[in-house]
Coordinates of C-alpha atoms in Angstrom, one line a residue:
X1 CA 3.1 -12.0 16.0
X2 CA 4.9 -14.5 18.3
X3 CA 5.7 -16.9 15.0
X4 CA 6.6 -13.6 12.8
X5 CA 9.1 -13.0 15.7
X6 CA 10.5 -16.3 15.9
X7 CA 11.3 -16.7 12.5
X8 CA 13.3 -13.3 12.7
X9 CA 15.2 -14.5 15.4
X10 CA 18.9 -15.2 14.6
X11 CA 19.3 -18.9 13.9
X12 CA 20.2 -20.6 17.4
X13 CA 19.5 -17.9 19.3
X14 CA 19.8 -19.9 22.7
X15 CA 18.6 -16.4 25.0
X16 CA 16.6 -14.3 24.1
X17 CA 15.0 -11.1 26.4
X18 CA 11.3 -9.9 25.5
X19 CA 11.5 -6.6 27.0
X20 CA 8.4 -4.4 27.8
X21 CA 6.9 -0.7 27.9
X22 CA 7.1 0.7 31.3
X23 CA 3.1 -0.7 32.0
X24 CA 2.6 -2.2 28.7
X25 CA 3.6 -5.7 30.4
X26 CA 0.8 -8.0 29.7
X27 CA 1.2 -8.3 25.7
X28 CA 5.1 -8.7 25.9
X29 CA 4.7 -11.3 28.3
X30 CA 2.2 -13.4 26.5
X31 CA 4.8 -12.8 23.5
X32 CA 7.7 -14.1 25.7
X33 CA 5.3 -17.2 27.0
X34 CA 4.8 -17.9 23.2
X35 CA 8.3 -18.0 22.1
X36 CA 9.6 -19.7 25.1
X37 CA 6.7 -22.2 23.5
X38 CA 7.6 -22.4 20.2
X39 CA 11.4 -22.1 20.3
X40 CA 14.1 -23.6 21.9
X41 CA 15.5 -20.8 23.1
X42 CA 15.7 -19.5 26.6
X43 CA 13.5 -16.4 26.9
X44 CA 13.5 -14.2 29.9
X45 CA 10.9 -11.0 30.6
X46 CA 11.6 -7.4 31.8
X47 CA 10.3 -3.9 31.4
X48 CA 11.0 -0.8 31.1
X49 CA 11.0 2.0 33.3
X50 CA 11.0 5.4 34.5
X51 CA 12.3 4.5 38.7
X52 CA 15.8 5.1 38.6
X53 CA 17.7 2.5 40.5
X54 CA 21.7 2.8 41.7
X55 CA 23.3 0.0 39.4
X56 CA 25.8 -2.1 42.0
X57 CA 28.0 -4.7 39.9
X58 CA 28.3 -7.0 42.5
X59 CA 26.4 -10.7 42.7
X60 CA 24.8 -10.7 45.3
X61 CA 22.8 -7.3 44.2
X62 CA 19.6 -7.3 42.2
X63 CA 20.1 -4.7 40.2
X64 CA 23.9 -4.9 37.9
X65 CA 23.4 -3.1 35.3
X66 CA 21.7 0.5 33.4
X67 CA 21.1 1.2 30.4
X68 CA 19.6 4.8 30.7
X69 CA 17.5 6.5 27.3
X70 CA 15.3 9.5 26.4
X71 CA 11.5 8.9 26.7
X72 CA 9.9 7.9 23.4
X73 CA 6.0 8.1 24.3
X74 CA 5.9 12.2 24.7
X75 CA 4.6 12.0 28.0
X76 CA 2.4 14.6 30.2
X77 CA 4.7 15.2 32.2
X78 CA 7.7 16.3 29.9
X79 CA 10.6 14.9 28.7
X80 CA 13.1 12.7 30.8
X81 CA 15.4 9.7 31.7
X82 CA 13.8 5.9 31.1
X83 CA 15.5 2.7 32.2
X84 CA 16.5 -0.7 31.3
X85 CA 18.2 -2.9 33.9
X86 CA 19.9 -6.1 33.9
X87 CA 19.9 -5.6 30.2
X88 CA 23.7 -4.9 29.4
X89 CA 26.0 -8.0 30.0
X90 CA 22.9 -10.1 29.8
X91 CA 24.1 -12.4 27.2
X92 CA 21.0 -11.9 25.1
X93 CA 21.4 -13.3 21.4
X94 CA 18.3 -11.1 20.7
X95 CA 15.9 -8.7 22.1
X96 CA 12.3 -8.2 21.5
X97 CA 10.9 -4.9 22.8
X98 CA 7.9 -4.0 22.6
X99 CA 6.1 -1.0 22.5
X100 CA 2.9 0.9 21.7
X101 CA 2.5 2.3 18.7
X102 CA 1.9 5.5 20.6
X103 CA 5.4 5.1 21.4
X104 CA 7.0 4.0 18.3
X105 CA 7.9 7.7 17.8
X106 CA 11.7 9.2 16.3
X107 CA 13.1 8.9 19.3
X108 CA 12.9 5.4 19.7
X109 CA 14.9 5.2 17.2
X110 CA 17.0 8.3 17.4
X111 CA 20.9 7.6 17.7
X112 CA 20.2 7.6 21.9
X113 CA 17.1 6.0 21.9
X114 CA 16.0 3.1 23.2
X115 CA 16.5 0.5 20.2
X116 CA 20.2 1.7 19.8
X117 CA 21.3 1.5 23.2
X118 CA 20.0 -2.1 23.0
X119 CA 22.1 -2.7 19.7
X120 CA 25.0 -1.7 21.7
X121 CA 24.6 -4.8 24.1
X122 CA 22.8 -7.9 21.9
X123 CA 23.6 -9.0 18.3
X124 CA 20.1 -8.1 17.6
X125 CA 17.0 -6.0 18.2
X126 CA 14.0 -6.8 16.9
X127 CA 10.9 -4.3 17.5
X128 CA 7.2 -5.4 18.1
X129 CA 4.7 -2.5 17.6
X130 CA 0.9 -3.1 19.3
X131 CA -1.3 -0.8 18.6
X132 CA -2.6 2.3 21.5
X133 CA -6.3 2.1 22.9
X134 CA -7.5 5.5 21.4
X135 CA -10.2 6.3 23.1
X136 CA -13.0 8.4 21.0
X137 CA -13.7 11.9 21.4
X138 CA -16.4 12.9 23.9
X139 CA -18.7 14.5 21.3
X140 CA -18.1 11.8 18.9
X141 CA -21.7 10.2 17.7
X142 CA -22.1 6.9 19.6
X143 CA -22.4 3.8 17.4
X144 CA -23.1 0.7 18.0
X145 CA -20.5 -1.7 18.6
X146 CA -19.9 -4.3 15.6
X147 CA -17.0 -7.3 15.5
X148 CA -15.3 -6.4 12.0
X149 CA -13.6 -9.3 10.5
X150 CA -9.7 -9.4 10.9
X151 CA -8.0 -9.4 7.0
X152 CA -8.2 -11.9 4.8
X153 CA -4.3 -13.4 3.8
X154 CA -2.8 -15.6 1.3
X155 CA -2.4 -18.5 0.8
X156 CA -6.4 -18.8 1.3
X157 CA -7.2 -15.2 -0.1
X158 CA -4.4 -14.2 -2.9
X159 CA -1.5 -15.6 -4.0
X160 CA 0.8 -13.5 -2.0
X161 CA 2.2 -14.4 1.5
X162 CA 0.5 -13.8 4.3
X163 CA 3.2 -11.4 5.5
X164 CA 3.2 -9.2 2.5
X165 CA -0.5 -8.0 3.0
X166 CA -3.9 -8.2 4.6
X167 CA -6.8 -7.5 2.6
X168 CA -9.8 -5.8 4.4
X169 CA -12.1 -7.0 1.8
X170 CA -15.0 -10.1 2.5
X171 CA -14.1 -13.1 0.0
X172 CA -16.7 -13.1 -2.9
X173 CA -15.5 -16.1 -5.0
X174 CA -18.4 -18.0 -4.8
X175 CA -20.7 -15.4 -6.9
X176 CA -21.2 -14.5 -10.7
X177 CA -20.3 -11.2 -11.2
X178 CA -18.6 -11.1 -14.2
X179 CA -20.4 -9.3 -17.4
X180 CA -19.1 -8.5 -20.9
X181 CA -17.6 -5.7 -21.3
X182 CA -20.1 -4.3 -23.7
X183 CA -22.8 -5.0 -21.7
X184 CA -21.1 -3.3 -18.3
X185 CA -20.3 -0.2 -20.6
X186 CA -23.7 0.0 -21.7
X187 CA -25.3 0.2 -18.3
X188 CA -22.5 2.4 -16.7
X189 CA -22.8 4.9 -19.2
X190 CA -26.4 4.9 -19.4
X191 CA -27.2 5.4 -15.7
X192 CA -28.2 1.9 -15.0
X193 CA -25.6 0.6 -13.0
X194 CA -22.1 1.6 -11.1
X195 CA -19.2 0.1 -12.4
X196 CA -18.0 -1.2 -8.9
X197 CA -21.8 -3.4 -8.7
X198 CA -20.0 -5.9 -11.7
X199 CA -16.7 -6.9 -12.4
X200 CA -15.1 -7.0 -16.1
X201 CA -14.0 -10.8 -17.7
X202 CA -10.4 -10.9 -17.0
X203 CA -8.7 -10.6 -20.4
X204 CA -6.8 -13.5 -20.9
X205 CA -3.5 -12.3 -22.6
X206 CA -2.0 -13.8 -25.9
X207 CA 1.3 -15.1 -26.3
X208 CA 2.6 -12.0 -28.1
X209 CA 1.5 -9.7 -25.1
X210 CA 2.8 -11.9 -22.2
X211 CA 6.3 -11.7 -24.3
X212 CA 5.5 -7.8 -24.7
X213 CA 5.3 -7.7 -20.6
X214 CA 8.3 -9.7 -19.7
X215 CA 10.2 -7.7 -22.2
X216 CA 8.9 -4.5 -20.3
X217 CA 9.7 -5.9 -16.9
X218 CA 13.2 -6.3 -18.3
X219 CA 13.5 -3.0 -19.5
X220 CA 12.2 -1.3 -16.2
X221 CA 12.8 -3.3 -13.7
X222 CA 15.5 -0.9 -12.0
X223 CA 14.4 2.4 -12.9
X224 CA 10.9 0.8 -10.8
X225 CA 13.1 -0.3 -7.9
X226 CA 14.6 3.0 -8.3
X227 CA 11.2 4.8 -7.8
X228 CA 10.3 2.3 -5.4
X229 CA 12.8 3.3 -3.0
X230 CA 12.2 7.2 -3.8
X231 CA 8.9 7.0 -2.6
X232 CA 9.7 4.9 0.2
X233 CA 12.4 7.0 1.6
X234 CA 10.1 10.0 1.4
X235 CA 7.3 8.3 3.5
X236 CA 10.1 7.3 6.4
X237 CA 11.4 10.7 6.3
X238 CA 8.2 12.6 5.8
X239 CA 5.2 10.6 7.3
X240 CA 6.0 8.4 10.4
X241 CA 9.3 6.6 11.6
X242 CA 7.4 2.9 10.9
X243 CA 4.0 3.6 8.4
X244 CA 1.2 1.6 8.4
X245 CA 1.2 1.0 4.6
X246 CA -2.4 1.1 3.3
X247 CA -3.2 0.4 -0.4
X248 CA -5.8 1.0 -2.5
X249 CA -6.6 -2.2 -3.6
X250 CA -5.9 -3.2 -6.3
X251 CA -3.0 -1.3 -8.6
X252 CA -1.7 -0.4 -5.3
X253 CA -1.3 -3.6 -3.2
X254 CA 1.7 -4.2 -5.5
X255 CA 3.6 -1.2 -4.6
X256 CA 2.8 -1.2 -1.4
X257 CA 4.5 -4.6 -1.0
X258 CA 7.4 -3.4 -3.0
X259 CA 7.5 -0.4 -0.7
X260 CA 7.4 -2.6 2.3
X261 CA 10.2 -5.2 0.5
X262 CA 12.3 -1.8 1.0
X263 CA 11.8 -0.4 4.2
X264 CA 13.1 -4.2 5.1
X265 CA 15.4 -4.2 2.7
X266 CA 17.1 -0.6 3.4
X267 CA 16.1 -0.5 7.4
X268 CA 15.2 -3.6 8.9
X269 CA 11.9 -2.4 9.2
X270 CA 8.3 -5.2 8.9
X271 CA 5.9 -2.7 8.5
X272 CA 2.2 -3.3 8.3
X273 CA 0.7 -3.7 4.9
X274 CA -3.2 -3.7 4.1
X275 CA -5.1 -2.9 1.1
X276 CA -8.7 -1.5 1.5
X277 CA -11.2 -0.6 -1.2
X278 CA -12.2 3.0 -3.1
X279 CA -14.8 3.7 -5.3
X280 CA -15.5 6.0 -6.9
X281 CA -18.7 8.2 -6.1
X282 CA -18.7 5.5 -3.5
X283 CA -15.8 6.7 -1.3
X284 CA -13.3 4.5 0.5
X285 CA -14.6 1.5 2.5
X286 CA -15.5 3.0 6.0
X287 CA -15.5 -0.4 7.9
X288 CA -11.6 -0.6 6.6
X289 CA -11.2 2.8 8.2
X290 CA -12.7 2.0 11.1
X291 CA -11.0 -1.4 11.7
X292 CA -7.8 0.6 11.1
X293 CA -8.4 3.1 13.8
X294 CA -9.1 0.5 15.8
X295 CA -6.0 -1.7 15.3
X296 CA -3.4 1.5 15.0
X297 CA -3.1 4.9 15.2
X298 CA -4.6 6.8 12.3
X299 CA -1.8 9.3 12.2
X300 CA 1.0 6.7 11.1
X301 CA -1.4 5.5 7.9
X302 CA 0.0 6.1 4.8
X303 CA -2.3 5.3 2.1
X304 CA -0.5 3.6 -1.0
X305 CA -1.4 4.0 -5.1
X306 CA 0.3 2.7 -8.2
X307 CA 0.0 6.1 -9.8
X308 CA -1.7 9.3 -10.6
X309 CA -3.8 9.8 -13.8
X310 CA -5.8 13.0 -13.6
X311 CA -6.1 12.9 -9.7
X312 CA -9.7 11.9 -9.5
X313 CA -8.7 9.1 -6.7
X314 CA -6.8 11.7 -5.2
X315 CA -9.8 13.8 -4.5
X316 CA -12.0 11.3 -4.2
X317 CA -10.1 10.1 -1.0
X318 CA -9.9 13.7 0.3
X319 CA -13.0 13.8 0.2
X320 CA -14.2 10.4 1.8
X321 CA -11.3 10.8 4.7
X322 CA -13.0 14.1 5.4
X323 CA -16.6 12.8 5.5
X324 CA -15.5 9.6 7.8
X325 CA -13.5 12.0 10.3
X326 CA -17.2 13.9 10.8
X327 CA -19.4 10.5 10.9
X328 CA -17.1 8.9 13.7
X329 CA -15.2 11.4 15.3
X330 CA -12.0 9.8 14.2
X331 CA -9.0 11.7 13.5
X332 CA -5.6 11.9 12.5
X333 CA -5.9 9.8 8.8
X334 CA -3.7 12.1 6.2
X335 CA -5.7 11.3 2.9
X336 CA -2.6 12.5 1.0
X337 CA -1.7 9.4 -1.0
X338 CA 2.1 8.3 -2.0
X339 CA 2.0 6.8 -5.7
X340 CA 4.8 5.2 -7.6
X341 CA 4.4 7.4 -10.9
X342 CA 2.3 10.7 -10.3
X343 CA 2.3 12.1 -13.9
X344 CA -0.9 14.4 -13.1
X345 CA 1.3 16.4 -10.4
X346 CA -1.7 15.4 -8.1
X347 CA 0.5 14.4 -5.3
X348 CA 3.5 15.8 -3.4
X349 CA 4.5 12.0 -2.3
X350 CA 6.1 10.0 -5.3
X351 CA 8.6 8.2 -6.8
X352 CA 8.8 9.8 -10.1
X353 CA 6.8 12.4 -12.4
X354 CA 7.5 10.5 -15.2
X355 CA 5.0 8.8 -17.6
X356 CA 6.4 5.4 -18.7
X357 CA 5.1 2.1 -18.7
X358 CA 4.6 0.3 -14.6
X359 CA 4.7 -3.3 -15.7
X360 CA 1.7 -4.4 -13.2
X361 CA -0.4 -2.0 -15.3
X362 CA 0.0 -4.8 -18.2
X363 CA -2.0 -7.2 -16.7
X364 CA -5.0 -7.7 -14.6
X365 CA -5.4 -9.9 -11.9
X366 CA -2.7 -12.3 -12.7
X367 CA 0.0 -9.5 -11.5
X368 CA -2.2 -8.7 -8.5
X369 CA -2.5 -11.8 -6.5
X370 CA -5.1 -13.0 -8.6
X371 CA -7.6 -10.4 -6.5
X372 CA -10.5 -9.5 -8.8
X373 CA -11.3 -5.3 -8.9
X374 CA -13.7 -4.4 -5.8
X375 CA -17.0 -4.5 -5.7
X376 CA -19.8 -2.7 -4.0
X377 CA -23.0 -3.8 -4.2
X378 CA -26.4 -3.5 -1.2
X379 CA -27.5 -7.5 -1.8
X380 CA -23.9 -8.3 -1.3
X381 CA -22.2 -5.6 1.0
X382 CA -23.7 -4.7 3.9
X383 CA -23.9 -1.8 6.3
X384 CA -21.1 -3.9 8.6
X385 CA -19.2 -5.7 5.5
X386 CA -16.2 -4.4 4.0
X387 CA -16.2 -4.3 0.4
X388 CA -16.1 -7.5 -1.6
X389 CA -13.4 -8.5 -4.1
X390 CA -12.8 -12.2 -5.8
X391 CA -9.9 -14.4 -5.4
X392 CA -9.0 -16.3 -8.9
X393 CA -7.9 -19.5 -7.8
X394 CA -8.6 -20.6 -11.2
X395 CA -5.8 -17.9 -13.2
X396 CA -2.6 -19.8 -10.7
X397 CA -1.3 -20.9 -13.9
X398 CA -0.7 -18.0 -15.5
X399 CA -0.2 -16.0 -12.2
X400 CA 2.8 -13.6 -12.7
X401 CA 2.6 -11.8 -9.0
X402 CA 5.3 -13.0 -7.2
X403 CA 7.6 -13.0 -10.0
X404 CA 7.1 -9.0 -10.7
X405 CA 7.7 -8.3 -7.7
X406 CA 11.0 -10.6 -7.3
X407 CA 12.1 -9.0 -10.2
X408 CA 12.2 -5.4 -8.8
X409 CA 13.0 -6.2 -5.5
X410 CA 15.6 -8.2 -6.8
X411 CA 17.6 -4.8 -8.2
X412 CA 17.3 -2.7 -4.8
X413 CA 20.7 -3.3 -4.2
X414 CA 22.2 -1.4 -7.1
X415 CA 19.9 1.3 -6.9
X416 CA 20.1 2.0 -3.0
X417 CA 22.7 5.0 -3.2
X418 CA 21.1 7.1 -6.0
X419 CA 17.2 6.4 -4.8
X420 CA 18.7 7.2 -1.0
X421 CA 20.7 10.9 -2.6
X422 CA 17.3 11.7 -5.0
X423 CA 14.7 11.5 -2.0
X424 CA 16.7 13.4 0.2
X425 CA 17.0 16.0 -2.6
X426 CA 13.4 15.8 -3.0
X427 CA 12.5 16.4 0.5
X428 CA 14.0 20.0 0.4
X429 CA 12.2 20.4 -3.3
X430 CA 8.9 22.4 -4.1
X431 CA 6.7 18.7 -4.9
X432 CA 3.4 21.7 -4.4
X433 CA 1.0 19.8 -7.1
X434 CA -0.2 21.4 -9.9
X435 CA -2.8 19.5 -11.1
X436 CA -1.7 20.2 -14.9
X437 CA -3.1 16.7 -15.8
X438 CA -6.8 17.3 -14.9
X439 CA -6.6 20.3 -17.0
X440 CA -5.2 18.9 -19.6
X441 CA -7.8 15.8 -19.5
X442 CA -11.0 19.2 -19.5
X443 CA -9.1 20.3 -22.2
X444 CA -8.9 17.0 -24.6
X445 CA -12.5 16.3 -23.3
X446 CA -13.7 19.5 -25.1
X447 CA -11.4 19.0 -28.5
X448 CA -12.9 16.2 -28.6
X449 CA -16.3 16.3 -28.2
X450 CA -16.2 13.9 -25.5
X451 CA -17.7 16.5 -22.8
X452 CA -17.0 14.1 -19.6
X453 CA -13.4 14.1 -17.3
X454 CA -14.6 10.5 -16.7
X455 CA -14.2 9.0 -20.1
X456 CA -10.5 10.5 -20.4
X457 CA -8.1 8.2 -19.4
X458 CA -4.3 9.9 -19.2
X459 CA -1.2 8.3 -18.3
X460 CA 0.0 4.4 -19.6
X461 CA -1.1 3.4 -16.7
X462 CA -4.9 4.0 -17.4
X463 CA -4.4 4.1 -21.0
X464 CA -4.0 0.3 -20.8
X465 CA -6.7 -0.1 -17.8
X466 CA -9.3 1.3 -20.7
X467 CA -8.2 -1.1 -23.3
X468 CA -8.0 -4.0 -20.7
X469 CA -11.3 -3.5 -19.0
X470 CA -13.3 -1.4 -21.1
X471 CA -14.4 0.0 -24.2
X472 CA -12.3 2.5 -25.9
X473 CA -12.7 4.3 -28.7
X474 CA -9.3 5.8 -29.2
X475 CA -5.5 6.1 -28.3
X476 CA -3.9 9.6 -28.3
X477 CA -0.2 8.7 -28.1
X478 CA 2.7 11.4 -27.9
X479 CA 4.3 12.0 -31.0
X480 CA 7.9 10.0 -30.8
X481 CA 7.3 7.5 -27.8
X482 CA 8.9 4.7 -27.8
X483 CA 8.7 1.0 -26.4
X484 CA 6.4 2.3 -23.1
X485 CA 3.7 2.1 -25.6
X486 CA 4.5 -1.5 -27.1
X487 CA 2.0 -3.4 -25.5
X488 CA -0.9 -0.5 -26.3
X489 CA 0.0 -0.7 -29.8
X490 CA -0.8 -4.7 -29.3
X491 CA -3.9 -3.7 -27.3
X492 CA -5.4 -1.5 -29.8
X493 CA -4.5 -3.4 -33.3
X494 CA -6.3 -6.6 -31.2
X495 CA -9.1 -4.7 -30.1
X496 CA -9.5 -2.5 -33.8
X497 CA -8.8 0.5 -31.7
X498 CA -7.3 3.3 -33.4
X499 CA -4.0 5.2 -32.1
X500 CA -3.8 9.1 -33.2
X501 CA -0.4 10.5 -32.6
X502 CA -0.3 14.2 -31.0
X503 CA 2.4 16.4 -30.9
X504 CA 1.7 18.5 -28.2
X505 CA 0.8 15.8 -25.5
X506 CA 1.5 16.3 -21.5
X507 CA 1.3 12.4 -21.2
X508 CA 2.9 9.8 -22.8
X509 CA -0.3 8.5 -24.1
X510 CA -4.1 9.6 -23.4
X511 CA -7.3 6.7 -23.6
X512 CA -10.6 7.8 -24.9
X513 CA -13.8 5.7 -24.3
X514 CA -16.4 6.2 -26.1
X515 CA -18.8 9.3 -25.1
X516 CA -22.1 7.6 -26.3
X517 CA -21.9 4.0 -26.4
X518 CA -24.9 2.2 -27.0
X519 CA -25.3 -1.6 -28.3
X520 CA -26.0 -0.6 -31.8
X521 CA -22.7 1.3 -31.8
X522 CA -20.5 -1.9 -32.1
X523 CA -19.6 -3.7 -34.6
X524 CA -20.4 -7.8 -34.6
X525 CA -17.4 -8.5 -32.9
X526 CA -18.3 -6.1 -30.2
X527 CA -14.8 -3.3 -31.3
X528 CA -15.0 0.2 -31.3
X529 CA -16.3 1.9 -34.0
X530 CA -14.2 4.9 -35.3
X531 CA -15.9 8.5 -35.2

C-alpha cells in the first residue's frame, strides 16, 4: 500500500501529512514510517479525533488550527463533530488519510466531509482504505482457522498489472489439463465428467478472425466505454461510495478492470479489483469468499460479469451467496451481479440491454490476461485451496489484453457526459428483471427438440463461447443483423457449422450444441453434423 501511495503522490511532493482514524493509529503510522522510507519527502503523522480543542493562532500554542467535520463511521453514540488539528496552514503538498473501511461511508465524502475539508487546505488528498475487524456472529459454526493465500498478480500470474487485479485462484500451469474438444463434450454430456474438471485447447485464431476482432474493436470501442461508464456510475451511486470490485473470472476480470479504469478516470477513485471463480453446479469458490470477508467488508462487494445470457450465473450465485452466508455465518455479500451487456433482463445493474458484439467475447485467453477458464477438481483443489486456473505464458505473443482495454479506456473522455446523464436517468428507471431470455431459451429448447436450458446458448456473447470452446451444432441468428455477427459467420463456415436465420429472435443470435453428442456423431474432422 505504501509504494501504491508513493507513486500517487504529486511529483516533488516535499511534505506530506499521513493522517489517521481517531484510534486507527498503528496502520497509518507504519504507512507514514514507509514513505518517509521510500520517498524523499518529509512526512509527518496525526489523527483524527473526536476531543475538541480551542484552536489559539499564536506560536507558542500547540494547538493553531481546526478543521472541524461530520462523523463518517456511524457511531453508537450518534452523530457529531470530529476534528483535525494542525492540519490547515500546514503546508502539506499531500495528505494521506486513512481510514477503515467501516468508515469509508458517504459522508466521508459528502461535500462537508472529511476528504473535502482536507482538499480545501493541501493540493491533494489521497484516501487509504484498510479493511474493519468484523468479528463473527456468536451462533456462527466454529471453524477451524486456515492461512488462505493472498492473490496471485501479474506480472508472475497474468499479463495484466499487478494493480489492475488480484486473482484468488492457486497457479496450475504446471499440469495437463487440456482435452479435445470432442472428447470433453463427450464426457460432459454423458455424465462422466464436469466441465470445470478439464479445460478446452485454446483455439488459436486465423489471420482472417484476428482482422475480424480488431475491426470490431474499432467499431465498438466507444459505445463499450459508453456502457462501461453506465454501469460504473450505477454501482457508485447505487452500491457503496468506493466498491470492492469482484469478478467472475474470467469474461469478467476485463470489465471489472475497465470499470475500475473509470471510477479513476471519472473520480479519482483506486478501488480494489479481484476476480474469484464460479461454477456451475459447483457454486462460487468459498475460500475467495471467505478471504474476502476477511480482508473487507462484505457489504461494499460488488460482484462483476461481462454479460447476461439466460441468467443461469445469475442464479447460480444467488444461490451459492445464500448457502455460504448459512455455512459461516457471514453476512452482508449482495449476490446481485453488475454486467456490461445484460440482454436476458436478468439483472437490474448494467450498462446496456442491448445484444451486440463485446469484443473480449472474440477471443479466449489472449484478451484475458492469458488466464486459462477455472478449474475444479478434488486431486487438484482442496478443501482449503481456491480454485485453480492456468496462466499461458506461452500465448504472450499473440496476447491482445492490454491493448483491448487501452482501446476503450482510451474513449472515456468523449463519452463521460452522456454515460454520466444515461445512469442518472437509469437510477430513477424500473431496471425490475424480467427474465424474458430464460424463457425464451425453454422455449427454443422445446422447438427444437433440444429438451435441456443448458445446451442453449443466447446472446453474442455465448454464441461465440460455444463455437470457441465447444461443440455446436447450430447458429440461430436474427433475421437482418449486421456486422455483430461477423466473426460467428467466420466461426461457423470454419467449424462446418450451420447458421439458420429467424425472424422472430429476442437475441441477436442464439448457439445450439448438440443435444446427443456421441463420438460416432462426428464427422472425421471432428465438425458438427447437421440434423
Amino acid at each position: 500500500m505504501a509504494a501504491r501511495l508513493a507513486q500517487a503522490l504529486p511529483a516533488g511532493a516535499h511534505r506530506v501529512l499521513v493522517l489517521g482514524f481517531e484510534e486507527l493509529m498503528y496502520a497509518p503510522l507504519r504507512l507514514a514510517h514507509e514513505l518517509e522510507r521510500t520517498t524523499r519527502a518529509e512526512v509527518r503523522f496525526s489523527t483524527t479525533t473526536r476531543s475538541p480543542v480551542l484552536a489559539v493562532d499564536d506560536p507558542g500554542y500547540a494547538i493553531r488550527t481546526r478543521l472541524v467535520f461530520p462523523a463518517h463511521d456511524d457511531p453508537a453514540d450518534g452523530p457529531g463533530e470530529r476534528y483535525a488539528y494542525n492540519v490547515a496552514g500546514g503546508g502539506f503538498d499531500a495528505v494521506v488519510a486513512v481510514v477503515d473501511s467501516a468508515a469509508d461511508t458517504p459522508a466521508l465524502h459528502a461535500p462537508d466531509g472529511l476528504l473535502a475539508r482536507l482538499a480545501a487546505h493541501t493540493p491533494q488528498v489521497l484516501l487509504a482504505v484498510v479493511p474493519s475487524y468484523v468479528p463473527a456472529p456468536q451462533d456462527a459454526p466454529e471453524r477451524p482457522a486456515t492461512m488462505l493465500p493472498e492473490p496471485l498478480r501479474g506480472p508472475a500470474f497474468s499479463s495484466y498489472a499487478p494493480e489492475e487485479v488480484g486473482w484468488l485462484l492457486q497457479d496450475l500451469s504446471h499440469v495437463t489439463l487440456e482435452a479435445p474438444t470432442e472428447e470433453r463434450e463427450e464426457a460432459v454430456q454423458s455424465g462422466g465428467a464436469h466441465y470445470a474438471e478439464s479445460l478446452p485447447v485454446e483455439y488459436q485464431p486465423s489471420e482472417q478472425y484476428q482482422e475480424l476482432f480488431h475491426a470490431a474493436l474499432d467499431e465498438s470501442a466507444a459505445r463499450l466505454a459508453h456502457a462501461v461508464g453506465v454501469v460504473t456510475e450505477t454501482v457508485l451511486a447505487e452500491r457503496a461510495p468506493r466498491p470492492v470490485l469482484v469478478s467472475l473470472a474470467r469474461a469478467g476480470t476485463p470489465v471489472g478492470i475497465l470499470m475500475r479504469r473509470w471510477a479513476q478516470h471519472r473520480h479519482g477513485l483506486d478501488l480494489p479489483h479481484y476476480a474469484v471463480s464460479i461454477v456451475r453446479g459447483r457454486g462460487i469458490d468459498a475460500n475467495a469468499l471467505r478471504w474476502l470477508a476477511a480482508h473487507h467488508d462484505p457489504q461494499d462487494v460488488v460482484f462483476v460479469d461481462g454479460w447476461t445470457g439466460k441468467g443461469a450465473i445469475t442464479r447460480e450465485l444467488a444461490q451459492a451467496v445464500e448457502e455460504f452466508e448459512k455455512l459461516e455465518g457471514v453476512t452482508g455479500f449482495d449476490p446481485e451481479i453488475a454486467v456490461l451487456a445484460d440482454p436476458g433482463s436478468c439483472v437490474r445493474t448494467y450498462g446496456t440491454r442491448e445484444d451486440y458484439l463485446i469484443p473480449s467475447a472474440c477471443l479466449n485467453s489472449t484478451v484475458s490476461g492469458l488466464i486459462s477458464r477455472t478449474v475444479l477438481r478434488a486431486d487438484l483443489v482442496g478443501p482449503d485451496d481456491f480454485h485453480g486456473a492456468k496462466f499461458y505464458r506461452e500465448l504472450a505473443g499473440a496476447d491482445l489484453s492490454v491493448a483491448f482495454l487501452d482501446a476503450v479506456s482510451a474513449r472515456f473522455p468523449e463519452v463521460t457526459d452522456a454515460a454520466c446523464a444515461e445512469a442518472k436517468d437509469l437510477l430513477s428507471a424500473d431496471r425490475t428483471p424480467t427474465w424474458e431470455g430464460w424463457a425464451a431459451v425453454e422455449r427454443i429448447s422445446e422447438e427444437y427438440g433440444i429438451h435441456d436450458v443448458n445446451l442453449v446458448k443466447p446472446g453474442v456473447g455465448e454464441t461465440t463461447r460455444v463455437l470457441l470452446r465447444r461443440v455446436p451444432w447450430k447458429v440461430l441468428a436474427r433475421a437482418g443483423a449486421g456486422s455483430d455477427l461477423d466473426h460467428v459467420r467466420l466461426l461457423a463456415e470454419q467449424r462446418g457449422v450451420p447458421v439458420e436465420e429467424v425472424a422472430e429472435l429476442p437475441y441477436t443470435c442464439v448457439g445450439l450444441i448438440h443435444p446427443r453428442y456421441t463420438r460416432g456423431a462426428t464427422g472425421a474432422d471432428g465438425r458438427a453434423v447437421t440434423r
